[in-house]
PDB file of C-alpha atoms in Angstrom:
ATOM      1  CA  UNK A 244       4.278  -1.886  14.828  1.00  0.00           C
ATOM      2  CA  UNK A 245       4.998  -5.380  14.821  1.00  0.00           C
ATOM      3  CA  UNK A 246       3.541  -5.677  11.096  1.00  0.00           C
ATOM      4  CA  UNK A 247       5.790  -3.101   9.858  1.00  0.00           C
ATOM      5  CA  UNK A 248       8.616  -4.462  11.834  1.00  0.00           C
ATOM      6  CA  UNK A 249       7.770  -7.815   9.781  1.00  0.00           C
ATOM      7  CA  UNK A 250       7.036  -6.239   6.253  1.00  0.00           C
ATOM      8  CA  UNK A 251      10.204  -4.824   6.430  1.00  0.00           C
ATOM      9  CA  UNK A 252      12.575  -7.279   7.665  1.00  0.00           C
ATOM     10  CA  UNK A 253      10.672  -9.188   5.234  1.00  0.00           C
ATOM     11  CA  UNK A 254      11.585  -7.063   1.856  1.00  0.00           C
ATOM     12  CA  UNK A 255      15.565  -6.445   3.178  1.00  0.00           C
ATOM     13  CA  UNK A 256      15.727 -10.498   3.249  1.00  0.00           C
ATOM     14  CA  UNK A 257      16.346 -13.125   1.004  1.00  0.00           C
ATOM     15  CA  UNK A 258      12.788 -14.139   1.103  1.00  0.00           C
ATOM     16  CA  UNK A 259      12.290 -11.622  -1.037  1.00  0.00           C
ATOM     17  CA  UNK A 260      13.333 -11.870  -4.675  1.00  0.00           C
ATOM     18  CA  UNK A 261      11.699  -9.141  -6.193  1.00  0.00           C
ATOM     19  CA  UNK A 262      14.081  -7.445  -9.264  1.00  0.00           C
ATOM     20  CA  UNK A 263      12.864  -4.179  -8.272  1.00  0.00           C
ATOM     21  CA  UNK A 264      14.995  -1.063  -7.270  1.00  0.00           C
ATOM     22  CA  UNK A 265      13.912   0.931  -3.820  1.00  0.00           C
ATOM     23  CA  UNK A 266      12.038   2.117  -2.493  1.00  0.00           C
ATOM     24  CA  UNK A 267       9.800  -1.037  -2.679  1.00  0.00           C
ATOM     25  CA  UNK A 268       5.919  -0.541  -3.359  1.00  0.00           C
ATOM     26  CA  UNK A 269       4.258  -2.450  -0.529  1.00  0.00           C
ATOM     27  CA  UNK A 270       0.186  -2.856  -1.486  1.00  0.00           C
ATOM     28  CA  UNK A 271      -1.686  -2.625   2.074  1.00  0.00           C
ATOM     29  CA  UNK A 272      -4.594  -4.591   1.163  1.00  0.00           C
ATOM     30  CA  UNK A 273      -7.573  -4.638   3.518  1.00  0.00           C
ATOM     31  CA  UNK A 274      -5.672  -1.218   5.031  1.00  0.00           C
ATOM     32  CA  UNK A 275      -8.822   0.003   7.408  1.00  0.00           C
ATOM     33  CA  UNK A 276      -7.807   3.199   8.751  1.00  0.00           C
ATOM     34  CA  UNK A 277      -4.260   3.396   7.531  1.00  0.00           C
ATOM     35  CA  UNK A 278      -2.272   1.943  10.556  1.00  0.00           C
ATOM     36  CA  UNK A 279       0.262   0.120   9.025  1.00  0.00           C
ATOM     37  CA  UNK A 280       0.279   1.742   5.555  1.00  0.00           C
ATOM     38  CA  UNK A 281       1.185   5.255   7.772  1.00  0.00           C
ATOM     39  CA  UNK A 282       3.972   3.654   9.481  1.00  0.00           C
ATOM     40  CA  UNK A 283       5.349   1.789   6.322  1.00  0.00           C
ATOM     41  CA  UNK A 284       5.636   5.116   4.343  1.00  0.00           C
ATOM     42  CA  UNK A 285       7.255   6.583   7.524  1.00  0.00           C
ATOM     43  CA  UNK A 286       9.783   4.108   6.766  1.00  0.00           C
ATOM     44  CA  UNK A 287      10.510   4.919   3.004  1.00  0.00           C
ATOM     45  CA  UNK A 288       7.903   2.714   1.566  1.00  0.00           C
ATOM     46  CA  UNK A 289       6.028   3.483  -1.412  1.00  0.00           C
ATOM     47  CA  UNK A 290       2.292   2.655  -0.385  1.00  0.00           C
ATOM     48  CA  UNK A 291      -0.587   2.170  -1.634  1.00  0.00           C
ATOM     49  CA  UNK A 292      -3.598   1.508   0.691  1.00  0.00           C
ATOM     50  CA  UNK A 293      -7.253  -0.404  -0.730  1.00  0.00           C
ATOM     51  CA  UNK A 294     -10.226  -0.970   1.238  1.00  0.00           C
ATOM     52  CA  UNK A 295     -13.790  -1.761   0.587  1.00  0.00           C
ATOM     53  CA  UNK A 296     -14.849   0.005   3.709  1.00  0.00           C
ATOM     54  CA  UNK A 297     -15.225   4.198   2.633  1.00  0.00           C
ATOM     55  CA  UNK A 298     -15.444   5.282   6.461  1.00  0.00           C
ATOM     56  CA  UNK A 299     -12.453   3.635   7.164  1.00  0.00           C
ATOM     57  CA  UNK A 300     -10.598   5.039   4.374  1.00  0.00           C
ATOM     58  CA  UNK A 301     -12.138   8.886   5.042  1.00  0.00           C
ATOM     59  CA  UNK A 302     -10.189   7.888   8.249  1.00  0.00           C
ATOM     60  CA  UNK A 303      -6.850   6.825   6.637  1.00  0.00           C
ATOM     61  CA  UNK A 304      -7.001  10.047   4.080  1.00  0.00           C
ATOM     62  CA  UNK A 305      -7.340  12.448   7.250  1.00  0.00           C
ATOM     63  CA  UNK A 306      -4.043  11.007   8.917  1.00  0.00           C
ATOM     64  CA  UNK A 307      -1.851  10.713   5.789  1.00  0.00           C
ATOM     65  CA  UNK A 308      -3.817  12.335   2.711  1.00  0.00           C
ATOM     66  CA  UNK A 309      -0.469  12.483   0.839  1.00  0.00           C
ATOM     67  CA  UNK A 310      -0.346   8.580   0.497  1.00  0.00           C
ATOM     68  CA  UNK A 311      -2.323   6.859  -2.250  1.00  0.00           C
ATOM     69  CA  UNK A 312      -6.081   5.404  -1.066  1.00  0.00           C
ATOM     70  CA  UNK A 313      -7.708   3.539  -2.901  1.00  0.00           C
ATOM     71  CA  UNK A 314     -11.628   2.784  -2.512  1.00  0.00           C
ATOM     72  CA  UNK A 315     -12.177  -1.384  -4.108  1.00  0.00           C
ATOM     73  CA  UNK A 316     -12.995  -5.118  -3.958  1.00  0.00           C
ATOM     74  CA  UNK A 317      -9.447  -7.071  -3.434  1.00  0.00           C
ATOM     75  CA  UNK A 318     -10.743  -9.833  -5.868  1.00  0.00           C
ATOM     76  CA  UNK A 319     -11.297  -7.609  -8.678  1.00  0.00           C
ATOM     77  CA  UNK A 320      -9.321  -4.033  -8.364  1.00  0.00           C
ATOM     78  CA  UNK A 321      -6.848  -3.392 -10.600  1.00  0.00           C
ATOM     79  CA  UNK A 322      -4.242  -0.998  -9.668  1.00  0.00           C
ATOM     80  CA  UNK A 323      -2.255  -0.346 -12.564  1.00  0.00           C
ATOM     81  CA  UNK A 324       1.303  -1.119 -11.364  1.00  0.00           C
ATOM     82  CA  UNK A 325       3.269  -4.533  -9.488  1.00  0.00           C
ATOM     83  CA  UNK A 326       4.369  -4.447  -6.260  1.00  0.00           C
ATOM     84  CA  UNK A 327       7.076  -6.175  -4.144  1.00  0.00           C
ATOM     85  CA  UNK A 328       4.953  -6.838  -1.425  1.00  0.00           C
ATOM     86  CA  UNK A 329       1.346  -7.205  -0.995  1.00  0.00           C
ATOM     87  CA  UNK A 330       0.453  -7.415   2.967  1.00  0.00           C
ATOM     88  CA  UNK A 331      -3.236  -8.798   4.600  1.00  0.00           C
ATOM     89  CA  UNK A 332      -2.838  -8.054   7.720  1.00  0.00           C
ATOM     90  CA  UNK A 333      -5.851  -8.084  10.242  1.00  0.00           C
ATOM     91  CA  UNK A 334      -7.372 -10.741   9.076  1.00  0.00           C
ATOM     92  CA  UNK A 335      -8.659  -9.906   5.938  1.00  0.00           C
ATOM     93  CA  UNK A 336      -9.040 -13.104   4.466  1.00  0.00           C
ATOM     94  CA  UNK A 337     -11.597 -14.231   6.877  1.00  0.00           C
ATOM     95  CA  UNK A 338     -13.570 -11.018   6.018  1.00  0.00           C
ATOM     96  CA  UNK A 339     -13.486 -10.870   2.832  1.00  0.00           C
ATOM     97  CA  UNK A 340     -17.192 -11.589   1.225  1.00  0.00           C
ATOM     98  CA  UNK A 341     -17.520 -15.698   1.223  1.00  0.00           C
ATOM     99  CA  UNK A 342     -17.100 -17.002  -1.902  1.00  0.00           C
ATOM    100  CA  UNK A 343     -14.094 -14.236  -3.176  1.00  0.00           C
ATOM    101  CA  UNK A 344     -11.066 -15.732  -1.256  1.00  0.00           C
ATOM    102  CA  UNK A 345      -9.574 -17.617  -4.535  1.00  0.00           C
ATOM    103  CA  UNK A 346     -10.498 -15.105  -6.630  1.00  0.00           C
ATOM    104  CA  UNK A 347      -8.929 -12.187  -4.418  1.00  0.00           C
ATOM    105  CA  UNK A 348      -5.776 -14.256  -4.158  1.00  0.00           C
ATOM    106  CA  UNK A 349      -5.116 -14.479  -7.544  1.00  0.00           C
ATOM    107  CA  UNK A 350      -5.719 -11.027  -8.540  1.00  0.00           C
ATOM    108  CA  UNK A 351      -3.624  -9.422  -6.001  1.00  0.00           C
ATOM    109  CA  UNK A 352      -1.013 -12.260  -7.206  1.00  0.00           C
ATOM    110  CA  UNK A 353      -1.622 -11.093 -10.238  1.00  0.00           C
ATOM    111  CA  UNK A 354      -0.339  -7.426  -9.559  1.00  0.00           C
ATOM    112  CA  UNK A 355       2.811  -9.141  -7.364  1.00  0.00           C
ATOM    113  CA  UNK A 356       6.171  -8.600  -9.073  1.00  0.00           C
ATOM    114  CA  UNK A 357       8.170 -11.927  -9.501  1.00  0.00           C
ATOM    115  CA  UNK A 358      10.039 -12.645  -6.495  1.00  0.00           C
ATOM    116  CA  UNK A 359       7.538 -10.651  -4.793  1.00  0.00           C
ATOM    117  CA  UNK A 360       6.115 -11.566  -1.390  1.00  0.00           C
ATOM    118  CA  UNK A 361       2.439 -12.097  -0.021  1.00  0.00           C
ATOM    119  CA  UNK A 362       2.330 -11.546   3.056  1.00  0.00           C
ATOM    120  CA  UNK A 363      -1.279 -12.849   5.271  1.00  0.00           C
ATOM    121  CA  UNK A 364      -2.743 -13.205   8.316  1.00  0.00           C
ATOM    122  CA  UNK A 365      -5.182 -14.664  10.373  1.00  0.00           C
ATOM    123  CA  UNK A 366      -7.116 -16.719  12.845  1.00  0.00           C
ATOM    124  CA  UNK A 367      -7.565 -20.042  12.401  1.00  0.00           C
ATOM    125  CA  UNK A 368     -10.723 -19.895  14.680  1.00  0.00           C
ATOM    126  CA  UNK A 369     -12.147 -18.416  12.034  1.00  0.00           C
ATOM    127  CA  UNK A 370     -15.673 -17.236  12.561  1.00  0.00           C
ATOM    128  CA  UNK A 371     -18.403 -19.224  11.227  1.00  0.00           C
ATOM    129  CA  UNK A 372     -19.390 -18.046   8.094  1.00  0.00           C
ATOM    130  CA  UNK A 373     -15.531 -18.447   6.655  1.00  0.00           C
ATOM    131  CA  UNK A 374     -14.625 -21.826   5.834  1.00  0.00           C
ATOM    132  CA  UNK A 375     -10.526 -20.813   5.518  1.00  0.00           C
ATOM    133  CA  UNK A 376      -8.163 -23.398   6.317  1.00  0.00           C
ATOM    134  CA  UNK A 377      -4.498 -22.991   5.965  1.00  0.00           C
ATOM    135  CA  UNK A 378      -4.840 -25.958   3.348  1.00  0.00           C
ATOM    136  CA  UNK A 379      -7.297 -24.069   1.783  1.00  0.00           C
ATOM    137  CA  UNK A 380      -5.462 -21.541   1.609  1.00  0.00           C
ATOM    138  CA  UNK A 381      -1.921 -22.403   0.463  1.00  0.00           C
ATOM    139  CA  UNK A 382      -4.205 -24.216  -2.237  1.00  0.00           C
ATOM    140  CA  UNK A 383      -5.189 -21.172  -3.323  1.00  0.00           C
ATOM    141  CA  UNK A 384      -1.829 -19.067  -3.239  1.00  0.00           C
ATOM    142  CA  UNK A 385      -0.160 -22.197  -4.948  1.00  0.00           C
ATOM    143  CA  UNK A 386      -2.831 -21.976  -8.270  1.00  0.00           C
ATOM    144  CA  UNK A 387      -2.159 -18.304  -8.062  1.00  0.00           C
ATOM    145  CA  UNK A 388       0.902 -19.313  -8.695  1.00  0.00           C
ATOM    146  CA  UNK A 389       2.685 -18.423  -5.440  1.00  0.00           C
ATOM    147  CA  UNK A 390       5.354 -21.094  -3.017  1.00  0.00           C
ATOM    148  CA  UNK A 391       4.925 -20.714   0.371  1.00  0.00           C
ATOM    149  CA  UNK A 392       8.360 -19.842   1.857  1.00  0.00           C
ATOM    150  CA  UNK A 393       7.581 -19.071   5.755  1.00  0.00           C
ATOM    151  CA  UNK A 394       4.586 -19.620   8.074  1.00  0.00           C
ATOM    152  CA  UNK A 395       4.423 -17.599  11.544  1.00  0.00           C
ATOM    153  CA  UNK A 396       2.271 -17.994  14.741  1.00  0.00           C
ATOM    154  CA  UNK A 397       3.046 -14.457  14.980  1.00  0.00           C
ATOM    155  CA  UNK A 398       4.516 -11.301  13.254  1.00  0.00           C
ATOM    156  CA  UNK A 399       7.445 -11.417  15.899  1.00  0.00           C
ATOM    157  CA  UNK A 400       7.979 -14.894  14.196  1.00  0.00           C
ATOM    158  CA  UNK A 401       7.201 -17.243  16.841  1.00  0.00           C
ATOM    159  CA  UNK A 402       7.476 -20.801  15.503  1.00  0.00           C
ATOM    160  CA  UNK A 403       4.021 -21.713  13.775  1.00  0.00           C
ATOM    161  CA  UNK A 404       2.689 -25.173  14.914  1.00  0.00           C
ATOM    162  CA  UNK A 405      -0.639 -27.495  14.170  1.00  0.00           C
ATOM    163  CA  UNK A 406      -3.026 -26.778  16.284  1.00  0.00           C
ATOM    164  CA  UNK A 407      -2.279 -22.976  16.179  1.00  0.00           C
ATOM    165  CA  UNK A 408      -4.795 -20.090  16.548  1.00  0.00           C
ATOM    166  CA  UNK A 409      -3.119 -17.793  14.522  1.00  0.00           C
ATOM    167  CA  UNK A 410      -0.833 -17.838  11.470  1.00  0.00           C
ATOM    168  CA  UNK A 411       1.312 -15.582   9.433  1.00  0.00           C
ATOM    169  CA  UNK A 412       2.199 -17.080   6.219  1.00  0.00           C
ATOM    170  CA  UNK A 413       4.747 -15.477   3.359  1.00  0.00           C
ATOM    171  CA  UNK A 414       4.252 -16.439  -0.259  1.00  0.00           C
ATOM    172  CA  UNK A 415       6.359 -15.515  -3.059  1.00  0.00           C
ATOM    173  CA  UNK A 416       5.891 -15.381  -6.673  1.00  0.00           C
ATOM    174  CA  UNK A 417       7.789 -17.375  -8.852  1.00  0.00           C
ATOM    175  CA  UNK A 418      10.412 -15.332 -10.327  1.00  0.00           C
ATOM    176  CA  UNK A 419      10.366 -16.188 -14.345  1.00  0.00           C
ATOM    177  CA  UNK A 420      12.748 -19.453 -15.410  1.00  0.00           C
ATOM    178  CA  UNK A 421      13.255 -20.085 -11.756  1.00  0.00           C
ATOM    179  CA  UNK A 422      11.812 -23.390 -10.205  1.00  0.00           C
TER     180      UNK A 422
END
């Protein structure tokens, strides 16, 4: 559960600024069959777990069907509430439909509490029809309005360096009047 492990060290750090009382809400975004969101809530997480992929989420309802699963495009669901984390784990920016990765960015952003963390993933061998570079990609988090505050080769936080395959990168929100 080296996510998990991550997610929560994560949240219970100064990383994270978030204003909110616990438990934190931790948006699994990209969740597949519920992996991670499962062991999160096992943890005293408040999940909630969106996909774009219904098999995978028939899956994720069958092992936990008391957590909330939620059936939607990352670059244009909106969930109703602000979390304190927002996780893409398993590359999920790479697979998300060319074209959306800005625009899924800023609308999960968008739903991030201030002081709030994004929290991605992914090869940087990406395959060929996704153009994501880490550039590209901070880019985007920083017009979403989002500071990158830690970058990962792994989730057990191995030191990240160029020429990489892999990177874990945490972004926070700006918390309001802060710089």
């Amino acid at each position: 559960h080296g996510e998990a492990n991550l997610v929560e060290k994560l949240l219970n750090s100064e990383l994270c600024q978030s204003q909110s009382s616990q438990p934190f809400w931790v948006l699994d975004a990209g969740c597949g069959t519920g992996r991670m969101s499962i062991e999160l809530a096992r943890r005293g997480f408040e999940i909630v777990g969106v996909d774009l992929d219904e098999v995978m989420l028939a899956q994720a309802r069958n092992k936990a069907p008391q957590l909330d699963w939620r059936l939607g495009d990352l670059s244009t669901i909106n969930l109703g509430k602000s979390f304190d984390a927002l996780v893409m784990a398993g590359n999920v920016m790479i697979y998300l439909t060319p074209g959306t990765e800005a625009a899924t960015v800023a609308n999960l952003a968008g739903q991030l509490n201030p002081g709030g963390l994004l929290i991605a993933a992914f090869e940087l061998t990406a395959p060929s029809w996704s153009k994501l570079t880490l550039d590209t990609y901070d880019q985007m988090s920083a017009a979403a309005g989002l500071t990158l505050v830690a970058r990962w080769s792994t989730w057990d936080q191995a030191p990240w360096q160029p020429g990489d395959r892999y990177a874990v990168s945490v972004h926070r929100k700006q918390v309001e009047g802060s710089k």
